[in-house]
PDB file of C-alpha atoms in Angstrom:
ATOM      1  CA  UNK A1395      -7.354  -6.291  13.345  1.00 91.00           C
ATOM      2  CA  UNK A1396      -6.985  -2.785  12.016  1.00 96.00           C
ATOM      3  CA  UNK A1397      -8.221  -2.077   8.378  1.00 97.00           C
ATOM      4  CA  UNK A1398      -8.027   0.787   5.966  1.00 97.00           C
ATOM      5  CA  UNK A1399      -9.512   1.110   2.581  1.00 97.00           C
ATOM      6  CA  UNK A1400      -7.375   3.461   0.402  1.00 97.00           C
ATOM      7  CA  UNK A1401      -7.914   4.716  -3.211  1.00 97.00           C
ATOM      8  CA  UNK A1402      -4.584   4.527  -5.237  1.00 96.00           C
ATOM      9  CA  UNK A1403      -3.474   8.004  -6.043  1.00 95.00           C
ATOM     10  CA  UNK A1404      -0.466   7.291  -8.325  1.00 94.00           C
ATOM     11  CA  UNK A1405      -1.273   7.923 -11.966  1.00 92.00           C
ATOM     12  CA  UNK A1406       0.425   4.652 -12.891  1.00 92.00           C
ATOM     13  CA  UNK A1407      -1.039   2.706  -9.994  1.00 93.00           C
ATOM     14  CA  UNK A1408       1.154   0.460  -7.808  1.00 92.00           C
ATOM     15  CA  UNK A1409       3.819  -0.101 -10.440  1.00 90.00           C
ATOM     16  CA  UNK A1410       7.620   0.261 -10.208  1.00 90.00           C
ATOM     17  CA  UNK A1411       8.452   3.362  -8.321  1.00 92.00           C
ATOM     18  CA  UNK A1412       5.190   3.671  -6.283  1.00 94.00           C
ATOM     19  CA  UNK A1413       5.404  -0.017  -5.378  1.00 95.00           C
ATOM     20  CA  UNK A1414       9.045   0.294  -4.251  1.00 95.00           C
ATOM     21  CA  UNK A1415       8.292   3.371  -2.130  1.00 95.00           C
ATOM     22  CA  UNK A1416       5.276   1.597  -0.592  1.00 97.00           C
ATOM     23  CA  UNK A1417       7.032  -1.724   0.115  1.00 97.00           C
ATOM     24  CA  UNK A1418       9.991   0.193   1.653  1.00 97.00           C
ATOM     25  CA  UNK A1419       7.614   2.130   3.937  1.00 97.00           C
ATOM     26  CA  UNK A1420       5.678  -1.220   4.751  1.00 98.00           C
ATOM     27  CA  UNK A1421       9.114  -2.891   5.796  1.00 98.00           C
ATOM     28  CA  UNK A1422       9.852  -0.092   8.274  1.00 97.00           C
ATOM     29  CA  UNK A1423       6.550  -0.637  10.181  1.00 97.00           C
ATOM     30  CA  UNK A1424       6.649  -2.454  13.619  1.00 97.00           C
ATOM     31  CA  UNK A1425       3.955  -4.892  12.517  1.00 97.00           C
ATOM     32  CA  UNK A1426       3.272  -7.045   9.352  1.00 97.00           C
ATOM     33  CA  UNK A1427       0.899  -5.382   6.917  1.00 98.00           C
ATOM     34  CA  UNK A1428      -1.101  -7.001   4.161  1.00 98.00           C
ATOM     35  CA  UNK A1429      -2.592  -5.276   1.075  1.00 98.00           C
ATOM     36  CA  UNK A1430      -5.248  -6.573  -1.332  1.00 97.00           C
ATOM     37  CA  UNK A1431      -8.099  -5.586  -3.455  1.00 95.00           C
ATOM     38  CA  UNK A1432     -11.763  -6.649  -2.585  1.00 90.00           C
ATOM     39  CA  UNK A1433     -11.593  -9.287  -5.342  1.00 88.00           C
ATOM     40  CA  UNK A1434      -8.104 -10.646  -4.641  1.00 89.00           C
ATOM     41  CA  UNK A1435      -6.169 -12.438  -1.903  1.00 93.00           C
ATOM     42  CA  UNK A1436      -4.162 -10.024   0.169  1.00 96.00           C
ATOM     43  CA  UNK A1437      -0.450 -10.246   0.070  1.00 98.00           C
ATOM     44  CA  UNK A1438       2.469  -9.146   2.236  1.00 98.00           C
ATOM     45  CA  UNK A1439       3.020  -5.436   1.831  1.00 98.00           C
ATOM     46  CA  UNK A1440       6.770  -5.776   2.270  1.00 98.00           C
ATOM     47  CA  UNK A1441       7.132  -7.707  -1.018  1.00 97.00           C
ATOM     48  CA  UNK A1442       7.377  -5.540  -4.052  1.00 95.00           C
ATOM     49  CA  UNK A1443       6.885  -8.539  -6.388  1.00 95.00           C
ATOM     50  CA  UNK A1444       3.759  -9.714  -4.592  1.00 97.00           C
ATOM     51  CA  UNK A1445       2.381  -6.081  -4.402  1.00 96.00           C
ATOM     52  CA  UNK A1446       2.836  -5.648  -8.178  1.00 95.00           C
ATOM     53  CA  UNK A1447       0.822  -8.762  -8.819  1.00 95.00           C
ATOM     54  CA  UNK A1448      -2.276  -7.047  -7.417  1.00 96.00           C
ATOM     55  CA  UNK A1449      -2.272  -4.960 -10.669  1.00 95.00           C
ATOM     56  CA  UNK A1450      -3.647  -1.972  -8.674  1.00 95.00           C
ATOM     57  CA  UNK A1451      -4.341   0.855 -10.947  1.00 96.00           C
ATOM     58  CA  UNK A1452      -4.956   4.503 -10.362  1.00 96.00           C
ATOM     59  CA  UNK A1453      -8.444   4.851  -8.691  1.00 96.00           C
ATOM     60  CA  UNK A1454      -8.537   1.270  -7.532  1.00 97.00           C
ATOM     61  CA  UNK A1455      -9.518   0.720  -3.836  1.00 97.00           C
ATOM     62  CA  UNK A1456      -7.062  -1.474  -1.737  1.00 98.00           C
ATOM     63  CA  UNK A1457      -7.443  -2.751   1.672  1.00 98.00           C
ATOM     64  CA  UNK A1458      -4.635  -2.607   4.170  1.00 98.00           C
ATOM     65  CA  UNK A1459      -4.687  -4.804   7.424  1.00 98.00           C
ATOM     66  CA  UNK A1460      -2.401  -5.189  10.329  1.00 97.00           C
ATOM     67  CA  UNK A1461      -2.634  -6.419  13.840  1.00 95.00           C
ATOM     68  CA  UNK A1462      -0.695  -5.711  16.969  1.00 94.00           C
ATOM     69  CA  UNK A1463       0.896  -2.833  18.737  1.00 95.00           C
ATOM     70  CA  UNK A1464       1.347   0.152  16.376  1.00 95.00           C
ATOM     71  CA  UNK A1465      -1.156  -1.304  13.702  1.00 97.00           C
ATOM     72  CA  UNK A1466      -3.351   1.811  13.548  1.00 97.00           C
ATOM     73  CA  UNK A1467      -0.382   4.213  13.164  1.00 97.00           C
ATOM     74  CA  UNK A1468       1.199   1.849  10.563  1.00 97.00           C
ATOM     75  CA  UNK A1469      -1.917   1.713   8.401  1.00 98.00           C
ATOM     76  CA  UNK A1470      -2.504   5.488   8.832  1.00 97.00           C
ATOM     77  CA  UNK A1471       1.082   6.115   7.404  1.00 97.00           C
ATOM     78  CA  UNK A1472       0.719   3.514   4.623  1.00 98.00           C
ATOM     79  CA  UNK A1473      -2.767   4.840   3.641  1.00 98.00           C
ATOM     80  CA  UNK A1474      -1.494   8.343   3.378  1.00 97.00           C
ATOM     81  CA  UNK A1475       1.419   7.190   1.151  1.00 96.00           C
ATOM     82  CA  UNK A1476      -0.916   5.362  -1.048  1.00 96.00           C
ATOM     83  CA  UNK A1477      -3.409   8.120  -1.600  1.00 95.00           C
ATOM     84  CA  UNK A1478      -0.551  10.376  -2.986  1.00 93.00           C
ATOM     85  CA  UNK A1479       0.707  10.521  -6.556  1.00 88.00           C
ATOM     86  CA  UNK A1480       4.004   8.830  -5.824  1.00 85.00           C
ATOM     87  CA  UNK A1481       5.150   9.415  -9.483  1.00 81.00           C
ATOM     88  CA  UNK A1482       4.826  13.105  -9.022  1.00 75.00           C
ATOM     89  CA  UNK A1483       8.172  15.142  -8.937  1.00 68.00           C
ATOM     90  CA  UNK A1484       9.440  15.825  -5.410  1.00 66.00           C
ATOM     91  CA  UNK A1485       7.776  18.847  -4.041  1.00 48.00           C
ATOM     92  CA  UNK A1486       4.847  18.635  -6.286  1.00 50.00           C
TER      93      UNK A1486
END
């Protein structure tokens, strides 16, 4: 199973717009991906509602996991997305 630890870069954490962008990207992946914090149970990364229940704030570390063909590439793309400030204006 592939795993990535990522620090949330969005200034508001995984809330509203950042969570929507993340779950949409997760849904496009060829393998199921889970996301969780070290002290919480992992949830389906494709579910905005479940992702928001993590209450992941700016600077929190989350753990992405996936298994199967394409898992490493999927986690790489999602990790890069989470590390960015998804609330920043386009092109910032």
